[in-house]
Amino acid sequence: MPETATQTDEVLLNRVGSAAIISLNRPKALNSLNLAMVRVMKEAMDRFAADPGISCVILKGEGERGLCAGGDIRVIHEAGKAKDPDVTRFWREEFPVNYMISRYSKPYVALMDGIVMGGGVGVSAHGKHRVVTERTKLAMPETGIGYVPDVGATWLLPRAPGEVGTWMGLTGEVVGPADAIYANLADACVSSERLSELVEALGRLPGGASDDAVRQTIDGFAISPGENILESNRALIDRAFGHDTVEEIVAALEREAGEFATKTLELIVKRSPTSLKLTLRMLRLGRHSSSLVECLEREFAVGSEILRNHDFYEGVRAAIIDKDRNPKWSPARLEEVVDADLDRYLAVRHPALFPDHRL
């Protein structure tokens, strides 16, 4: 690597021919992102963008389990419990990197092999070239830990076909490669066994290669992504999730027959009622937002307020710390979460993440 590219044990920087490789390297933590990793990614991407010899930037995850399972929520949980005034610093620096990826000047290729969740979606799905494999397990699981989809997901999910994004955001369910492509969160499926070949082929492109050249190279490796569960159930999803209250969605699911509706209902009723209602409100606002920046700013404001309340700490405790999978939400029922409660999360103003960007 050029001397100007600084790597750490947790983010490895390499070159394969003309392709610059950013490798997330916390395999024991499923490559979960922390603040130091976000900073290395930004620095590397800035420098790669200015290097005329680089054809594309490729993001991948080390280990066998996945690209990235999200942000390191244990760290945020501990900082929030300790009333650390800098608890939101991670999001303050992570969200601009998500935006940077969406506007990156060179072809950006995300290899979404294995687990891709939460923040892992943020560093992949905003890119121009999103490659899934037969092993991809993608999700925005935040309602299960008392949080809401962030990293620009409230911009991405409303732009999925019909109400597919609403289904993904509320249930937090894992989807496979065909569903990720159908939801417009990925572009092509490549066999996991051929990812190294793909990287080598991309590295043979000339510096300054076009997005079209990168896409053609990826397409040369593409295979069928397999069964598309979301497309198969699209009519049901649109019927049930087209409503603008979670109560109406639950009632609609109760009227539907079949395994898919039953499983979906079982998933939703286990989620944080506050998170469900906030998520639906934010997805509807995201549908009519003018930009990714607007959604990121809103997500940051809501996330900051969530840290002042019960459900996030309880959700992380149940899922990550004690692992009893039995969170005690407060409020515990949907009908106990009223509009005034939600308005409070959305009304608080925080210093802008993008002060120079006109919404």
Coordinates of C-alpha atoms in Angstrom, one line a residue:
M1 CA 0.0 0.0 0.0
P2 CA 1.1 3.6 -0.4
E3 CA 2.6 5.1 2.7
T4 CA -0.2 7.6 3.0
A5 CA -2.8 4.8 3.6
T6 CA -2.9 4.0 7.3
Q7 CA -4.3 0.7 8.4
T8 CA -5.0 -0.8 11.8
D9 CA -5.5 -4.3 13.1
E10 CA -9.2 -3.8 12.7
V11 CA -9.2 -2.3 9.2
L12 CA -6.8 -3.7 6.7
L13 CA -5.9 -1.8 3.5
N14 CA -4.5 -3.6 0.5
R15 CA -4.2 -3.4 -3.3
V16 CA -5.0 -6.1 -5.9
G17 CA -3.8 -4.6 -9.1
S18 CA -5.7 -1.3 -9.6
A19 CA -8.3 -2.2 -7.0
A20 CA -8.0 -0.8 -3.4
I21 CA -9.3 -3.2 -0.8
I22 CA -10.8 -2.1 2.6
S23 CA -11.1 -5.2 4.8
L24 CA -13.1 -5.0 8.1
N25 CA -11.1 -7.2 10.4
R26 CA -13.0 -8.0 13.7
P27 CA -14.1 -11.5 12.8
K28 CA -14.8 -12.5 16.4
A29 CA -17.2 -9.6 16.6
L30 CA -18.7 -10.2 13.2
N31 CA -16.7 -7.2 12.0
S32 CA -18.9 -4.8 14.0
L33 CA -17.9 -1.2 13.5
N34 CA -16.4 1.0 16.1
L35 CA -15.3 4.7 15.9
A36 CA -11.7 3.9 15.1
M37 CA -12.8 1.7 12.2
V38 CA -15.1 4.4 10.8
R39 CA -12.2 6.9 11.0
V40 CA -9.8 4.6 9.1
M41 CA -12.4 4.0 6.4
K42 CA -13.0 7.7 5.9
E43 CA -9.3 8.5 5.7
A44 CA -8.6 5.6 3.3
M45 CA -11.5 6.5 1.0
D46 CA -10.4 10.1 0.9
R47 CA -6.9 9.1 -0.2
F48 CA -8.1 6.4 -2.6
A49 CA -10.4 8.9 -4.3
A50 CA -7.4 11.1 -5.1
D51 CA -5.3 8.3 -6.5
P52 CA -5.6 8.2 -10.3
G53 CA -4.1 4.7 -10.4
I54 CA -7.0 3.2 -8.5
S55 CA -9.9 1.7 -10.6
C56 CA -12.3 1.0 -7.7
V57 CA -12.6 0.6 -4.0
I58 CA -13.7 -2.8 -2.7
L59 CA -15.2 -3.3 0.8
K60 CA -15.0 -6.8 2.3
G61 CA -15.2 -8.6 5.7
E62 CA -12.5 -10.8 7.1
G63 CA -13.4 -14.2 8.5
E64 CA -16.1 -16.7 7.3
R65 CA -19.2 -15.2 8.9
G66 CA -20.0 -12.0 7.2
L67 CA -19.2 -8.5 6.0
C68 CA -20.4 -6.6 9.1
A69 CA -23.1 -7.2 11.8
G70 CA -23.5 -3.5 12.4
G71 CA -22.2 -0.9 14.9
D72 CA -20.8 -2.1 18.1
I73 CA -23.9 -1.6 20.2
R74 CA -22.4 -2.9 23.4
V75 CA -20.0 0.1 23.4
I76 CA -22.9 2.5 22.8
H77 CA -24.9 0.7 25.5
E78 CA -22.1 1.1 28.0
A79 CA -21.4 4.7 27.2
G80 CA -25.1 5.6 27.4
K81 CA -25.5 3.9 30.8
A82 CA -22.5 5.8 32.0
K83 CA -24.0 9.1 30.8
D84 CA -21.0 9.7 28.6
P85 CA -21.7 13.1 27.0
D86 CA -19.9 11.9 23.8
V87 CA -22.0 8.8 23.4
T88 CA -23.3 9.9 20.0
R89 CA -19.8 10.5 18.6
F90 CA -19.9 7.1 16.7
W91 CA -23.0 8.1 14.8
R92 CA -21.7 11.6 14.2
E93 CA -18.8 10.1 12.3
E94 CA -20.5 7.0 10.9
F95 CA -23.4 8.7 9.2
P96 CA -21.2 11.0 7.1
V97 CA -19.3 8.0 5.9
N98 CA -22.6 6.4 4.8
Y99 CA -23.3 9.6 2.8
M100 CA -19.8 9.7 1.4
I101 CA -20.3 6.2 0.1
S102 CA -23.5 7.3 -1.7
R103 CA -21.6 10.0 -3.5
Y104 CA -18.2 8.4 -3.9
S105 CA -16.3 9.5 -6.9
K106 CA -14.8 6.1 -7.8
P107 CA -16.7 2.9 -8.3
Y108 CA -17.4 1.4 -4.8
V109 CA -17.9 -2.3 -4.6
A110 CA -19.3 -3.9 -1.5
L111 CA -18.9 -7.7 -1.1
M112 CA -22.0 -8.5 1.0
D113 CA -21.0 -12.1 1.8
G114 CA -22.5 -13.6 4.9
I115 CA -24.1 -11.5 7.6
V116 CA -24.8 -7.9 6.6
M117 CA -26.9 -6.1 9.3
G118 CA -27.5 -2.6 10.6
G119 CA -24.3 -0.6 10.1
G120 CA -23.2 -3.2 7.7
V121 CA -26.0 -2.2 5.4
G122 CA -24.9 1.4 5.8
V123 CA -21.4 0.7 4.5
S124 CA -22.6 -1.4 1.6
A125 CA -26.1 -0.6 0.3
H126 CA -25.4 3.1 -0.4
G127 CA -22.6 2.1 -2.8
K128 CA -22.9 1.8 -6.6
H129 CA -22.0 -1.9 -6.8
R130 CA -23.5 -4.2 -4.2
V131 CA -22.6 -7.8 -4.5
V132 CA -24.4 -10.5 -2.5
T133 CA -23.6 -14.2 -2.4
E134 CA -25.6 -17.4 -1.7
R135 CA -24.5 -16.9 1.9
T136 CA -25.9 -13.4 2.4
K137 CA -28.1 -12.8 5.4
L138 CA -29.2 -9.2 5.4
A139 CA -31.4 -7.4 7.9
M140 CA -32.2 -4.2 9.7
P141 CA -33.0 -5.7 13.1
E142 CA -33.1 -2.6 15.2
T143 CA -36.8 -2.9 16.4
G144 CA -35.7 -6.0 18.3
I145 CA -33.2 -4.1 20.4
G146 CA -35.4 -1.0 21.1
Y147 CA -33.8 1.1 18.4
V148 CA -34.8 2.2 14.9
P149 CA -33.3 1.6 11.4
D150 CA -30.5 4.1 10.8
V151 CA -27.4 4.6 8.6
G152 CA -29.8 6.0 6.0
A153 CA -32.1 3.0 6.0
T154 CA -35.1 5.3 6.3
W155 CA -34.1 6.6 2.9
L156 CA -33.3 3.2 1.4
L157 CA -36.2 1.1 2.7
P158 CA -39.1 3.3 1.4
R159 CA -37.6 3.0 -2.0
A160 CA -38.0 -0.8 -2.1
P161 CA -40.9 -2.0 -4.2
G162 CA -44.3 -1.5 -2.6
E163 CA -44.2 -2.0 1.2
V164 CA -41.3 -4.5 1.2
G165 CA -39.1 -1.9 3.0
T166 CA -41.8 -1.4 5.6
W167 CA -41.9 -5.1 6.2
M168 CA -38.1 -5.2 6.5
G169 CA -37.9 -2.2 8.9
L170 CA -40.7 -3.4 11.2
T171 CA -39.9 -7.1 11.4
G172 CA -36.1 -6.9 11.3
E173 CA -36.2 -10.3 9.6
V174 CA -33.2 -11.7 7.8
V175 CA -33.5 -11.9 4.0
G176 CA -31.3 -13.7 1.5
P177 CA -29.6 -12.6 -1.7
A178 CA -32.6 -12.6 -4.0
D179 CA -34.7 -10.6 -1.5
A180 CA -31.8 -8.1 -1.0
I181 CA -31.7 -7.5 -4.8
Y182 CA -35.4 -7.2 -5.0
A183 CA -35.5 -4.6 -2.2
N184 CA -32.9 -2.5 -4.2
L185 CA -30.3 -3.1 -1.5
A186 CA -28.0 -5.1 -3.8
D187 CA -27.3 -5.4 -7.5
A188 CA -25.9 -8.8 -8.3
C189 CA -25.2 -12.3 -6.8
V190 CA -21.8 -13.9 -7.2
S191 CA -20.8 -17.3 -5.8
S192 CA -18.8 -16.8 -2.6
E193 CA -16.2 -19.2 -4.0
R194 CA -15.5 -16.8 -6.8
L195 CA -15.2 -13.5 -4.9
S196 CA -11.4 -13.7 -5.0
E197 CA -11.6 -14.1 -8.8
L198 CA -13.9 -11.1 -9.0
V199 CA -11.5 -9.0 -7.0
E200 CA -8.6 -10.0 -9.3
A201 CA -10.7 -9.2 -12.4
L202 CA -11.6 -5.8 -11.0
G203 CA -7.9 -5.2 -10.3
R204 CA -7.1 -5.7 -13.9
L205 CA -9.2 -2.7 -14.9
P206 CA -7.3 0.5 -15.6
G207 CA -7.1 3.3 -13.1
G208 CA -10.0 5.6 -13.3
A209 CA -12.3 2.8 -14.7
S210 CA -15.9 3.7 -15.2
D211 CA -18.8 2.4 -13.3
D212 CA -20.0 0.7 -16.5
A213 CA -16.7 -1.2 -16.8
V214 CA -17.0 -2.3 -13.1
R215 CA -20.6 -3.3 -13.6
Q216 CA -19.8 -5.4 -16.7
T217 CA -17.0 -7.1 -14.8
I218 CA -19.4 -8.0 -12.0
D219 CA -22.1 -9.1 -14.4
G220 CA -19.6 -11.6 -15.9
F221 CA -19.5 -13.4 -12.6
A222 CA -23.2 -13.1 -11.7
I223 CA -25.4 -16.1 -11.0
S224 CA -29.1 -16.6 -10.1
P225 CA -29.7 -15.4 -6.6
G226 CA -32.3 -18.1 -5.9
E227 CA -35.7 -18.0 -4.3
N228 CA -37.3 -14.6 -3.8
I229 CA -39.5 -14.8 -0.8
L230 CA -40.5 -11.1 -0.7
E231 CA -41.6 -11.0 -4.3
S232 CA -43.6 -14.2 -3.8
N233 CA -45.4 -12.6 -0.9
R234 CA -45.5 -9.1 -2.3
A235 CA -49.3 -8.8 -2.6
L236 CA -49.8 -9.8 1.1
I237 CA -47.0 -7.5 2.2
D238 CA -48.6 -4.5 0.3
R239 CA -52.0 -5.3 1.7
A240 CA -50.9 -5.5 5.3
F241 CA -48.1 -3.0 5.5
G242 CA -49.8 -0.2 3.4
H243 CA -51.4 1.1 6.6
D244 CA -50.0 4.1 8.5
T245 CA -50.4 2.7 12.0
V246 CA -48.8 -0.4 13.5
E247 CA -52.1 -1.3 15.0
E248 CA -53.7 -1.4 11.6
I249 CA -50.8 -3.5 10.2
V250 CA -51.1 -6.0 13.1
A251 CA -54.9 -6.2 12.5
A252 CA -54.4 -6.8 8.8
L253 CA -51.9 -9.6 9.4
E254 CA -54.3 -11.2 11.8
R255 CA -56.8 -11.4 8.9
E256 CA -54.3 -13.0 6.6
A257 CA -54.0 -16.8 6.2
G258 CA -50.8 -18.7 5.7
E259 CA -47.4 -19.3 7.2
F260 CA -45.8 -16.1 6.0
A261 CA -48.4 -13.9 7.6
T262 CA -48.3 -15.9 10.8
K263 CA -44.5 -15.7 11.1
T264 CA -44.5 -12.0 10.3
L265 CA -47.1 -11.4 13.0
E266 CA -45.1 -13.4 15.5
L267 CA -42.0 -11.3 14.7
I268 CA -43.7 -8.0 15.1
V269 CA -45.4 -8.6 18.4
K270 CA -42.0 -9.4 20.0
R271 CA -40.5 -6.0 19.0
S272 CA -40.4 -2.8 21.0
P273 CA -43.7 -1.1 20.6
T274 CA -42.1 2.3 20.8
S275 CA -39.5 1.3 18.2
L276 CA -42.2 -0.1 15.9
K277 CA -44.2 3.1 15.9
L278 CA -41.1 5.3 15.6
T279 CA -39.8 3.2 12.7
L280 CA -43.1 3.4 10.8
R281 CA -43.3 7.1 11.3
M282 CA -39.7 7.5 10.1
L283 CA -40.2 5.2 7.0
R284 CA -43.2 7.3 6.0
L285 CA -41.3 10.5 6.5
G286 CA -38.4 9.0 4.5
R287 CA -40.7 8.2 1.6
H288 CA -41.3 11.9 1.1
S289 CA -37.9 13.2 2.1
S290 CA -35.8 15.0 -0.5
S291 CA -32.4 13.5 0.3
L292 CA -30.4 10.9 2.1
V293 CA -29.0 13.7 4.2
E294 CA -32.5 14.6 5.5
C295 CA -33.0 11.1 6.6
L296 CA -29.6 10.8 8.2
E297 CA -30.2 14.0 10.2
R298 CA -33.6 12.7 11.4
E299 CA -32.2 9.3 12.3
F300 CA -29.5 10.9 14.3
A301 CA -31.9 13.1 16.2
V302 CA -34.2 10.1 17.0
G303 CA -31.3 7.9 17.9
S304 CA -30.0 10.5 20.3
E305 CA -33.3 10.6 22.1
I306 CA -33.6 6.9 22.2
L307 CA -30.5 6.8 24.4
R308 CA -32.4 8.8 27.0
N309 CA -35.1 6.1 27.3
H310 CA -35.6 2.6 28.6
D311 CA -36.1 0.3 25.6
F312 CA -32.6 0.4 23.9
Y313 CA -30.8 -0.5 27.1
E314 CA -33.3 -3.3 27.8
G315 CA -33.1 -4.6 24.2
V316 CA -29.3 -4.7 24.2
R317 CA -29.3 -6.4 27.6
A318 CA -31.7 -9.1 26.5
A319 CA -30.0 -9.7 23.1
I320 CA -26.3 -9.1 23.8
I321 CA -25.5 -9.0 27.5
D322 CA -27.7 -11.4 29.3
K323 CA -28.8 -13.1 26.1
D324 CA -32.1 -14.2 27.7
R325 CA -34.0 -13.0 24.6
N326 CA -36.8 -11.8 26.9
P327 CA -36.8 -8.0 26.9
K328 CA -39.3 -6.2 29.1
W329 CA -40.4 -3.2 26.9
S330 CA -41.8 0.0 28.4
P331 CA -44.4 0.8 27.3
A332 CA -45.2 -2.9 26.8
R333 CA -48.2 -2.6 24.5
L334 CA -48.7 -0.7 21.2
E335 CA -51.8 1.1 22.5
E336 CA -49.7 2.6 25.3
V337 CA -47.5 4.4 22.8
V338 CA -49.3 7.6 21.8
D339 CA -48.5 10.1 19.1
A340 CA -47.3 12.7 21.7
D341 CA -44.6 10.2 22.8
L342 CA -43.4 9.9 19.2
D343 CA -43.5 13.6 18.6
R344 CA -41.1 14.1 21.4
Y345 CA -38.4 12.0 19.6
L346 CA -38.8 13.9 16.4
A347 CA -39.1 17.4 17.9
V348 CA -35.8 17.7 19.6
R349 CA -33.1 19.5 17.5
H350 CA -29.5 18.5 17.6
P351 CA -26.4 20.1 16.0
A352 CA -26.5 19.3 12.3
L353 CA -24.4 16.4 11.0
F354 CA -24.2 18.2 7.6
P355 CA -24.3 21.9 8.4
D356 CA -23.2 22.8 4.9
H357 CA -25.8 20.7 3.1
R358 CA -29.0 22.4 2.1
L359 CA -31.9 20.0 2.6

